[in-house]
XYZ file of N, CA and C in Angstrom:
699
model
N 181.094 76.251 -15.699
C 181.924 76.804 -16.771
C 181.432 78.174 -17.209
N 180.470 78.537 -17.119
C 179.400 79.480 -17.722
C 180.551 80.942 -17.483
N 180.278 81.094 -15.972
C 181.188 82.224 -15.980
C 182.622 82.420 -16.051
N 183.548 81.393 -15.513
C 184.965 81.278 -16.639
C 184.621 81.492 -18.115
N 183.854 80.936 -18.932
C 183.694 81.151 -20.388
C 183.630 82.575 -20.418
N 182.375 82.967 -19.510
C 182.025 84.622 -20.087
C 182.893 85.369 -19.891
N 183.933 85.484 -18.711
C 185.334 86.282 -18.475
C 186.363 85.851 -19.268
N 186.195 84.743 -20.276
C 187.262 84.128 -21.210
C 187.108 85.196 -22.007
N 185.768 84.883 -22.751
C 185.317 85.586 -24.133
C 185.670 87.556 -23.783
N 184.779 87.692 -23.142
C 185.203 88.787 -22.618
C 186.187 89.497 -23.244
N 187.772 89.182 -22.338
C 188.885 89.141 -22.762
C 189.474 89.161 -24.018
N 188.886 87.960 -24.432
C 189.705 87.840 -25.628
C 188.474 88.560 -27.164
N 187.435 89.321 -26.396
C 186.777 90.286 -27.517
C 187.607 91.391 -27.952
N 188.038 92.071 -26.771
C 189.174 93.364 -26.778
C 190.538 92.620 -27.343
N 190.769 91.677 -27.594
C 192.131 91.428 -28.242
C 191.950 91.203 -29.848
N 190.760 91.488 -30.182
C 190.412 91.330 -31.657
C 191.005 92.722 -32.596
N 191.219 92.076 -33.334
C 191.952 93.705 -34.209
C 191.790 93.935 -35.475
N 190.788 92.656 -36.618
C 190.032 92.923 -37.495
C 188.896 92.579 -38.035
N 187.726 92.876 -38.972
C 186.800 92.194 -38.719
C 186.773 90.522 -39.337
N 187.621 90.102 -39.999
C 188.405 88.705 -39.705
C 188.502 88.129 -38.377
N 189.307 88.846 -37.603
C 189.031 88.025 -36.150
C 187.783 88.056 -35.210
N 186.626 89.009 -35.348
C 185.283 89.027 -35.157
C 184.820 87.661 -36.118
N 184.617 87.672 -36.902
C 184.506 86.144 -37.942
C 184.518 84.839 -37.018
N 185.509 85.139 -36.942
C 186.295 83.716 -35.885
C 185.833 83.582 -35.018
N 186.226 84.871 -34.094
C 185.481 84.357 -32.609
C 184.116 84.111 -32.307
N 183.217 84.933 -33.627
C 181.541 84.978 -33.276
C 181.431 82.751 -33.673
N 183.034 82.585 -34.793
C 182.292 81.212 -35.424
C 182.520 80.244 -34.095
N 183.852 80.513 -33.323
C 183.731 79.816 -32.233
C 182.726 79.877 -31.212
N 182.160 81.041 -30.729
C 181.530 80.783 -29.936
C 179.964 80.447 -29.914
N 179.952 80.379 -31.636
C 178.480 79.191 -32.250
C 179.034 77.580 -31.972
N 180.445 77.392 -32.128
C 180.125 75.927 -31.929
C 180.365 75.509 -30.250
N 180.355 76.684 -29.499
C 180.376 76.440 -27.825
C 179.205 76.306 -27.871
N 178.234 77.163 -28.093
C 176.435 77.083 -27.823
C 176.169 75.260 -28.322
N 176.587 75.148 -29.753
C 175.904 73.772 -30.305
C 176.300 72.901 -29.215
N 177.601 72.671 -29.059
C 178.588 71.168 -28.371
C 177.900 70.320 -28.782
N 178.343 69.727 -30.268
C 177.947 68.376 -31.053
C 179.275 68.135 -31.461
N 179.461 67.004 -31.053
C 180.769 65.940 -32.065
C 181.546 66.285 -33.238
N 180.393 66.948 -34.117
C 180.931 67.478 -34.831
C 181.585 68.946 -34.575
N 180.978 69.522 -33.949
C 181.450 71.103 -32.866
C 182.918 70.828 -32.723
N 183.350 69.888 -31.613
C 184.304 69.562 -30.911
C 185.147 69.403 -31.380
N 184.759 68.306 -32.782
C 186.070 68.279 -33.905
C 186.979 69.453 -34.457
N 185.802 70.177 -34.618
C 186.232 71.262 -35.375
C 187.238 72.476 -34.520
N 186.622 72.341 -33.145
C 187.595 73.030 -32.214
C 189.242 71.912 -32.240
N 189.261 71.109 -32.294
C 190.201 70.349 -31.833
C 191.234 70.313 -33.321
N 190.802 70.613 -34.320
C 191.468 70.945 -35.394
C 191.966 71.760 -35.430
N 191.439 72.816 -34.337
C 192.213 74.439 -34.078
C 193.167 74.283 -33.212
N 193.438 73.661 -32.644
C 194.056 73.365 -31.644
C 195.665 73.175 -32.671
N 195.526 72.411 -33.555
C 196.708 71.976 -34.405
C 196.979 72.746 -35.510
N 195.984 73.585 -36.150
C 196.232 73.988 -36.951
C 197.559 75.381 -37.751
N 197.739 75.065 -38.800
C 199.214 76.430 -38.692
C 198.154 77.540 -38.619
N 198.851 78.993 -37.888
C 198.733 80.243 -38.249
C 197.442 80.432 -37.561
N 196.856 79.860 -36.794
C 195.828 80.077 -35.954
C 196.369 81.213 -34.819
N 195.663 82.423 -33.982
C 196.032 83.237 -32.945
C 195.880 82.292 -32.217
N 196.592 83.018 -30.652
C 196.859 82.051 -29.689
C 195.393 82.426 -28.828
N 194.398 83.443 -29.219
C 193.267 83.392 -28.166
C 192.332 82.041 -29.238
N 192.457 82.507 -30.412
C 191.863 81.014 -30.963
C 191.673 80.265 -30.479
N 193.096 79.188 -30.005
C 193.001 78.154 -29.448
C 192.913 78.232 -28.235
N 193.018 79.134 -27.518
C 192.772 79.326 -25.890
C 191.711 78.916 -26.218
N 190.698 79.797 -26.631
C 188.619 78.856 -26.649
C 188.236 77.697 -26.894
N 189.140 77.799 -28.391
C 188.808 75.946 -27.876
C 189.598 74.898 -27.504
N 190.801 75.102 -26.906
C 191.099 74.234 -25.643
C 190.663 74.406 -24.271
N 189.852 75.535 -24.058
C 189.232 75.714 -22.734
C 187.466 75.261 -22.830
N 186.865 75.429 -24.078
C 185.933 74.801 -24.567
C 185.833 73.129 -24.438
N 186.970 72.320 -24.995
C 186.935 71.188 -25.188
C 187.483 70.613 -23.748
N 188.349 71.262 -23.150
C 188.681 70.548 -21.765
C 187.919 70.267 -20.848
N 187.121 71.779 -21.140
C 185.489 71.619 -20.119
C 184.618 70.875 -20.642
N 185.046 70.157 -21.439
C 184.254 68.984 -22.190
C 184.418 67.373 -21.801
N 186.154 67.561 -20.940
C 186.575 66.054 -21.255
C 186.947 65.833 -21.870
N 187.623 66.905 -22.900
C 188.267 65.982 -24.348
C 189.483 66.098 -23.684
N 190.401 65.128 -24.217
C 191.660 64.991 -24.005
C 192.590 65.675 -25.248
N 191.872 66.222 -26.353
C 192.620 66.417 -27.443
C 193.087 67.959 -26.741
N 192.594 68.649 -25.762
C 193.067 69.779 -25.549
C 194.503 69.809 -24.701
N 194.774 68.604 -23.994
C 196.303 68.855 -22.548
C 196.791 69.322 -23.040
N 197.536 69.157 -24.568
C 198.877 69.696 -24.845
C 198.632 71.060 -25.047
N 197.661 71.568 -24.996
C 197.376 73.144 -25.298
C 197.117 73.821 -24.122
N 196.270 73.243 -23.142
C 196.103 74.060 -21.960
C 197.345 73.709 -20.828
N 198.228 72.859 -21.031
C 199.368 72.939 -20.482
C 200.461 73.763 -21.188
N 200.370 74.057 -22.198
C 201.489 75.010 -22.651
C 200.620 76.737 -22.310
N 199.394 76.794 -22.148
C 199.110 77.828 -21.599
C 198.870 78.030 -19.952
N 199.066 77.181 -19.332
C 199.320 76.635 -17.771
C 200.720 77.540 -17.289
N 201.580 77.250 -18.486
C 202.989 78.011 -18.136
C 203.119 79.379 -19.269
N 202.325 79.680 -19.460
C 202.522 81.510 -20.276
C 202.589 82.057 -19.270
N 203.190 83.123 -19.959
C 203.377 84.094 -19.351
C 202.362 85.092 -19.072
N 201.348 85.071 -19.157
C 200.027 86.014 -19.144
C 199.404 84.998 -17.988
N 199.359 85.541 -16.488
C 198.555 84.901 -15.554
C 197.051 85.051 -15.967
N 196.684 85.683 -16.144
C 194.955 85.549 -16.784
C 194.885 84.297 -17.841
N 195.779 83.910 -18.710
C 195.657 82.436 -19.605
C 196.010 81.514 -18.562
N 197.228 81.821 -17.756
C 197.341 80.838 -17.139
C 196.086 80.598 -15.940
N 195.248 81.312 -15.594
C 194.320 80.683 -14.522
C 193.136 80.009 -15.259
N 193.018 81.001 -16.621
C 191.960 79.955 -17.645
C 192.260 78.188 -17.692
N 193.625 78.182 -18.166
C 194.246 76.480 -18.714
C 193.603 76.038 -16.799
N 194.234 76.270 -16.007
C 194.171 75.462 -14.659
C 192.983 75.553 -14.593
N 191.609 76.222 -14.872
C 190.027 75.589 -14.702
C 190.119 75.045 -15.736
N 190.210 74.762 -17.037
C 190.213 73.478 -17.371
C 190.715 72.431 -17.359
N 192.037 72.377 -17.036
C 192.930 71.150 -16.690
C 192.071 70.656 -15.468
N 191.420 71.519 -14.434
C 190.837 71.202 -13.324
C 189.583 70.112 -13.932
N 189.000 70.144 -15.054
C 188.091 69.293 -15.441
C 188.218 68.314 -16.365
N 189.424 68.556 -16.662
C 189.441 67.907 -17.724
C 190.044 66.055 -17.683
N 189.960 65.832 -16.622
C 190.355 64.390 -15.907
C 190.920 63.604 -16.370
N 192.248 64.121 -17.110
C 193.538 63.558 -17.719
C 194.359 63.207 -16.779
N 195.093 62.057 -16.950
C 195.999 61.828 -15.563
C 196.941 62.283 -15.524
N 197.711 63.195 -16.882
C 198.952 63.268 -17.312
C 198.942 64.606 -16.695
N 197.695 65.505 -16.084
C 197.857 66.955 -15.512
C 198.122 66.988 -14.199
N 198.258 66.363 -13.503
C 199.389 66.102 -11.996
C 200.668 66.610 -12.198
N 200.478 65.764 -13.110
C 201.949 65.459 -13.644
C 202.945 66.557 -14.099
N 201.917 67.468 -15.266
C 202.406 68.413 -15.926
C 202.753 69.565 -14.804
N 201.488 69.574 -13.943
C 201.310 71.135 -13.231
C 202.569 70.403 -12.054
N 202.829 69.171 -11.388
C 204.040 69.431 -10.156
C 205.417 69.582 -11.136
N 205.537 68.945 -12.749
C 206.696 69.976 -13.186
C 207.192 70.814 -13.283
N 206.087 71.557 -13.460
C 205.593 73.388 -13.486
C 206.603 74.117 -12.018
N 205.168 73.429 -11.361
C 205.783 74.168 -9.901
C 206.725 73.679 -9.488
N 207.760 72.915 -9.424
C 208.893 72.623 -9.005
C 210.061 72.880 -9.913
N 209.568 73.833 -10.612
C 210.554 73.612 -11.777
C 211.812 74.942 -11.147
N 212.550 75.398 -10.450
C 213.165 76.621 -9.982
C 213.150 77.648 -11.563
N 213.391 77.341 -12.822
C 213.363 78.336 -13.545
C 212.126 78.975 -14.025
N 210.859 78.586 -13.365
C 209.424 78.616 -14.103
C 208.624 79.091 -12.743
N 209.202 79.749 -11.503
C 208.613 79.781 -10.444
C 207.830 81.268 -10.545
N 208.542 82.234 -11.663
C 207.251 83.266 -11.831
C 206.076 82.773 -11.727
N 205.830 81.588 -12.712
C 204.738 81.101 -13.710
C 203.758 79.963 -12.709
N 204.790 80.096 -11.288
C 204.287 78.563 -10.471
C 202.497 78.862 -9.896
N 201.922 79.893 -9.379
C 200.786 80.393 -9.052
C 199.966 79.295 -9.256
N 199.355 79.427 -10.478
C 198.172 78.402 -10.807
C 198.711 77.178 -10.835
N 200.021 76.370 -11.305
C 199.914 74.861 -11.252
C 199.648 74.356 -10.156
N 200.449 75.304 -9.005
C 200.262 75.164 -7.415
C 198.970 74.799 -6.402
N 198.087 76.173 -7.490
C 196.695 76.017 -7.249
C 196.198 74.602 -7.648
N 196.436 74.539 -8.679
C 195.445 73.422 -9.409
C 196.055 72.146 -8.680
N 197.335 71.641 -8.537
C 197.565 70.854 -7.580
C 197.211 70.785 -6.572
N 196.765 72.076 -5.712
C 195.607 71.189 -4.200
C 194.396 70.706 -5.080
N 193.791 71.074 -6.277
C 192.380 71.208 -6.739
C 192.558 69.673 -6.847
N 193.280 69.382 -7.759
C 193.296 67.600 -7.702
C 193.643 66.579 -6.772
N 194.393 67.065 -5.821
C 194.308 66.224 -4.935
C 194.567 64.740 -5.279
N 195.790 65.007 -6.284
C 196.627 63.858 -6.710
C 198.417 63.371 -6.335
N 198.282 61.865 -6.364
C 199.240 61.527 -5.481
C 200.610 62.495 -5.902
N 200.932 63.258 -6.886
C 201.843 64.379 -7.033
C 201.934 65.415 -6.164
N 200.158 65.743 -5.374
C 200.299 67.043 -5.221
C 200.867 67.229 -3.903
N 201.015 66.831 -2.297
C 201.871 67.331 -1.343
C 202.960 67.264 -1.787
N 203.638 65.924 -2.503
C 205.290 66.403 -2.701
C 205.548 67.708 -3.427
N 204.910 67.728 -4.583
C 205.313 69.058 -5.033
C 205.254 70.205 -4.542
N 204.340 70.033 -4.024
C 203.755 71.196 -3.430
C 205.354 71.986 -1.731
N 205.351 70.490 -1.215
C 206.280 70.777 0.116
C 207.808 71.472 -0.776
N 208.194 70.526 -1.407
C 209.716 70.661 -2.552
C 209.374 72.310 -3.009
N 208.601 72.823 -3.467
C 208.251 73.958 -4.025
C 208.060 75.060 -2.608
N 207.274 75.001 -1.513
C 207.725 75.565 -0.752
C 208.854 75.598 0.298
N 209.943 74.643 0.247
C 210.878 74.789 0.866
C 212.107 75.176 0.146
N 211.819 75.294 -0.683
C 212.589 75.934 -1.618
C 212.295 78.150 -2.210
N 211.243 77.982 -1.923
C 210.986 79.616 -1.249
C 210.531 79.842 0.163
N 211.296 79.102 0.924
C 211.438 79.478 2.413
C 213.081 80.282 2.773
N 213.200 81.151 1.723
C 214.009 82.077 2.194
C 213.861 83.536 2.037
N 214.867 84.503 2.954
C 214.588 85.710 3.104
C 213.999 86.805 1.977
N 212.898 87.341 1.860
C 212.745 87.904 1.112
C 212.542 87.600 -0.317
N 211.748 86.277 -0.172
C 211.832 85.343 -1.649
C 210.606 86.870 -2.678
N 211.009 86.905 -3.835
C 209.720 87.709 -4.506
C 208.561 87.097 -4.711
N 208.663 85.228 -4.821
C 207.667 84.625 -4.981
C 206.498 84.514 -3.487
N 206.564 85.156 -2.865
C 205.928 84.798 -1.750
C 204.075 84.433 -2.076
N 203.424 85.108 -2.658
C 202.687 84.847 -3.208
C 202.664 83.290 -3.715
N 203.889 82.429 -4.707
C 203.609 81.108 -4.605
C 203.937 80.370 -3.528
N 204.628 81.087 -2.259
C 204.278 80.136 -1.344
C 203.920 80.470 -0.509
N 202.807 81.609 -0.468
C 201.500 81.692 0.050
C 200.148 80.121 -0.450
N 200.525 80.547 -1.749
C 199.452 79.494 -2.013
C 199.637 78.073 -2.117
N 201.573 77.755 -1.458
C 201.899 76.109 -1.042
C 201.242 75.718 0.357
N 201.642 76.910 1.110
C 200.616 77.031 2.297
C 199.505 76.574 2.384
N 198.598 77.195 1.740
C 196.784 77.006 1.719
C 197.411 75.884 1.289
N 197.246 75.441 0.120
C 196.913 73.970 -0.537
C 197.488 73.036 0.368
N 198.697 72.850 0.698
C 198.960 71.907 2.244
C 197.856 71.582 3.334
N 197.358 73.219 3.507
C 196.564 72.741 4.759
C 195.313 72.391 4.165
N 194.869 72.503 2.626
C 193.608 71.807 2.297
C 193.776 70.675 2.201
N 195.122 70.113 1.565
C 195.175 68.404 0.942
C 194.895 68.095 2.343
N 195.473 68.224 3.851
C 195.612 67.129 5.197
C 196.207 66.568 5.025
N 197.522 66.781 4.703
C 198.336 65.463 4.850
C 200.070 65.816 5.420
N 199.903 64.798 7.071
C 200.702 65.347 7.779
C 202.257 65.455 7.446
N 202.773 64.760 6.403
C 203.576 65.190 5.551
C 204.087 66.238 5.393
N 203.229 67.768 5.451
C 203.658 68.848 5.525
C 204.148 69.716 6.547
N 203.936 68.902 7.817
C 203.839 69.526 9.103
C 205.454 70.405 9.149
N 206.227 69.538 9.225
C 207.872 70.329 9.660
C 207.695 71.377 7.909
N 207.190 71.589 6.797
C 207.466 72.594 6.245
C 206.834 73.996 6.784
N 205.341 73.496 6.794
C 204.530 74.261 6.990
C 204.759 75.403 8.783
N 205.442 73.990 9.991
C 205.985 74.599 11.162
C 206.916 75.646 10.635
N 207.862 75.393 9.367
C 209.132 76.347 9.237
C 208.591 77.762 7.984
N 207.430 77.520 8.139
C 206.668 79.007 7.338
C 206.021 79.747 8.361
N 205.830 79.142 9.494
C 205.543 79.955 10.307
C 206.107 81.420 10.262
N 207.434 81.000 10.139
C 208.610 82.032 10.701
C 208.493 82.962 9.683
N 207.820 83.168 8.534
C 207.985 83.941 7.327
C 206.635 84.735 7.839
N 206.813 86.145 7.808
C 205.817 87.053 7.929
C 204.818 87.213 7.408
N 204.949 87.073 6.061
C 203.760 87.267 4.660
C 202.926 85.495 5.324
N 203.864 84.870 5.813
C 203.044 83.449 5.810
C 203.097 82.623 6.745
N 203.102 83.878 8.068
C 202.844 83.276 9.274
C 201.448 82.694 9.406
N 200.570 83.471 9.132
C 198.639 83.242 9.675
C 198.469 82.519 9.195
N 198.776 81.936 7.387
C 198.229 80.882 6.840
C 198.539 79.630 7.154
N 200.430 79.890 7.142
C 200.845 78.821 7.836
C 200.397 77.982 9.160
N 200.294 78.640 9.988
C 199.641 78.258 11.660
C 198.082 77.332 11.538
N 197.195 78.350 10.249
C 196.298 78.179 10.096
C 195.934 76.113 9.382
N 197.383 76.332 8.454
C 197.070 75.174 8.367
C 197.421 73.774 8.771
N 198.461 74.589 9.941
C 198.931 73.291 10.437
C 197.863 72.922 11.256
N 196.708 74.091 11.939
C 195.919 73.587 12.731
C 194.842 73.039 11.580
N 194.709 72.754 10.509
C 193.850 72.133 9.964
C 194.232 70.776 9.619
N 195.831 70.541 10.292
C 196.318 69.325 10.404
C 196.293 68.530 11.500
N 195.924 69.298 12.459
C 195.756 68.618 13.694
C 196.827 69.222 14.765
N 197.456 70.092 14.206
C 198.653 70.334 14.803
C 198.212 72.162 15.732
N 197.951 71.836 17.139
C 197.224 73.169 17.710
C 198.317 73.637 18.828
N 199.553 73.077 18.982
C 200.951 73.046 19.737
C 200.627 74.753 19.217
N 201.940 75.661 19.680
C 202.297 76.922 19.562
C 203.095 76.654 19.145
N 203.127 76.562 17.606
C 204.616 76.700 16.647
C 205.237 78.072 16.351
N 205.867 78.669 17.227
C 206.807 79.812 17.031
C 207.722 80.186 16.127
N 208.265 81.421 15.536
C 209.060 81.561 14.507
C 210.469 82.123 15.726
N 211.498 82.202 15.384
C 212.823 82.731 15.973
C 212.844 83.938 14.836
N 212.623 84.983 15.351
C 212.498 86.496 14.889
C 214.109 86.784 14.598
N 215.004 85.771 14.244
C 216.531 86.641 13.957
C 216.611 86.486 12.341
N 217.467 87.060 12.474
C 218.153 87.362 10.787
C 216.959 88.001 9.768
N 217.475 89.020 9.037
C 216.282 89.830 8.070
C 215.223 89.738 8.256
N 215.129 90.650 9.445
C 213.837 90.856 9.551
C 212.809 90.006 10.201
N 212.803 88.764 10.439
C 212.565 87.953 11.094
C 212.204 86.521 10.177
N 212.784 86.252 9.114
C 212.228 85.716 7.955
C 213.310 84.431 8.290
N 213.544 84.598 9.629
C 214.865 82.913 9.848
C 214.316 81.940 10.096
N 214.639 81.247 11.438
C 214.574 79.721 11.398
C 213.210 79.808 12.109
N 212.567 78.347 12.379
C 210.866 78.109 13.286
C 211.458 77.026 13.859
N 209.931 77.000 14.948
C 210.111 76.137 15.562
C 209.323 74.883 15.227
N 209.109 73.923 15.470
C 208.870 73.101 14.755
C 207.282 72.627 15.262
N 206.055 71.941 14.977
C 205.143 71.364 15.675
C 205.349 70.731 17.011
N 206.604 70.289 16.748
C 206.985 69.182 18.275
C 208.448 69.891 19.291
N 208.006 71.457 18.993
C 209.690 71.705 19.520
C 210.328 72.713 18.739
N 211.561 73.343 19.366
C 212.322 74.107 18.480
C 213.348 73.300 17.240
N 213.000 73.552 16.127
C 213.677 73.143 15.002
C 215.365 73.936 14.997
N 216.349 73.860 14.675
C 217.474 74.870 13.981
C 217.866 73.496 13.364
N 219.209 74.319 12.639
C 220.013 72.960 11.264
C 219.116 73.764 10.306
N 219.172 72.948 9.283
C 218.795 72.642 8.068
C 217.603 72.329 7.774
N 216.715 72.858 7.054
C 214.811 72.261 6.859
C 214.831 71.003 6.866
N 213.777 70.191 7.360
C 213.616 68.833 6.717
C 213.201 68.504 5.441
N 213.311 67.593 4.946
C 212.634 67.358 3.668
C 211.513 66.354 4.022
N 210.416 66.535 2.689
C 209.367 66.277 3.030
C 208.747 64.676 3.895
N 209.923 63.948 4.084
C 209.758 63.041 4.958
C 210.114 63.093 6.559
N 210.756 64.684 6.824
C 210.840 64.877 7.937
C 212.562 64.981 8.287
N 213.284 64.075 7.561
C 214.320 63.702 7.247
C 215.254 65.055 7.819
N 216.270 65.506 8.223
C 217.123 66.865 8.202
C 218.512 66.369 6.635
């Protein structure tokens, strides 16, 4: 936690704007040093409290998650989906520790959500991190759904890619064969089908924009329609 904390604090020193909010943050980050029961409480009261700033409770819901408390989910999941990717990669290292069952859950809503796919990056991430029974489905549904030309999100399904080929689970094979064909996510793609077992020459069909069309599949040339994550057309 040490250095997530110190790039937390960091951050949120330069967002201070009177010596009131110096007050605060020096009082929070005395009860990070203590971490006594009583500490924790007192963060977790911030968490609820009216008229608190929102880096406030960023500390101590990223404080208390890296704790195990559960009083923080509802806070580091509503900062999971801000709009500020720097909060959002904070909430996903602590949701990453914080061994709530309900954060599977939250982060494959996230990423599958089509209106929240700016915001999909880190749930995506944090879903290979857990390696919970949520995370290939979401993960496949979320990249076959930016397996088209010129998606802007490529970046989140760059990182459906990786996390596929970290979980192993052959489940992903016909998505991951049909990312081949995407340029930005040919290498990773290939890369992880061979971390699936899959070392065939899965080819992309270089037509339509640019070459961002149909693949071929692990077992063969694919055309039609993607499969879904059971293979299914």
């Amino acid at each position: 936690m040490e250095e997530e904390f110190h790039e937390l604090t960091d951050r949120v020193r330069a967002e201070l704007r009177s010596p009131q909010d110096l007050v605060a943050y020096e009082r929070l980050l005395g009860l990070a040093r203590k971490n006594t029961p009583a500490g924790r409480e007192e963060l977790a009261q911030m968490l609820v409290a009216v008229e608190r700033p929102l880096w406030a409770r960023e500390i101590a819901a990223f404080i208390l998650g890296c704790a195990g408390d559960k009083r923080a989910f509802e806070t580091l999941v509503l900062l999971l989906n801000y709009r500020d990717p720097v909060r959002c990669a904070t909430a996903a290292h602590a949701l990453g520790r914080l061994g709530d069952p309900r954060t599977a859950r939250a982060a494959a809503a996230l990423a599958t959500n089509p209106l929240r796919t700016a915001y999909a990056l880190h749930p995506v991430r944090l879903l290979a991190e857990l390696r919970a029974p949520q995370s290939v489905p979401a993960l496949i549904a979320t990249l076959e759904r930016l397996l088209t030309p010129h998606t802007p999100y490529w970046r989140v399904a760059l990182a459906c890619v990786e996390g596929l080929g970290a979980l192993g689970d052959r489940r992903a094979v016909p998505t991951l064969a049909a990312a081949v064909g995407h340029p930005r996510l040919a290498a990773a793609a290939a890369a992880s089908l061979a971390r699936l077992g899959v070392h065939e020459d899965v080819r992309a069909d270089a037509g339509g924009d640019g070459g961002d069309g149909g693949a071929d599949g692990a077992g063969g040339r694919r055309e039609g329609p993607a499969p879904d994550a059971t293979g299914r057309r």
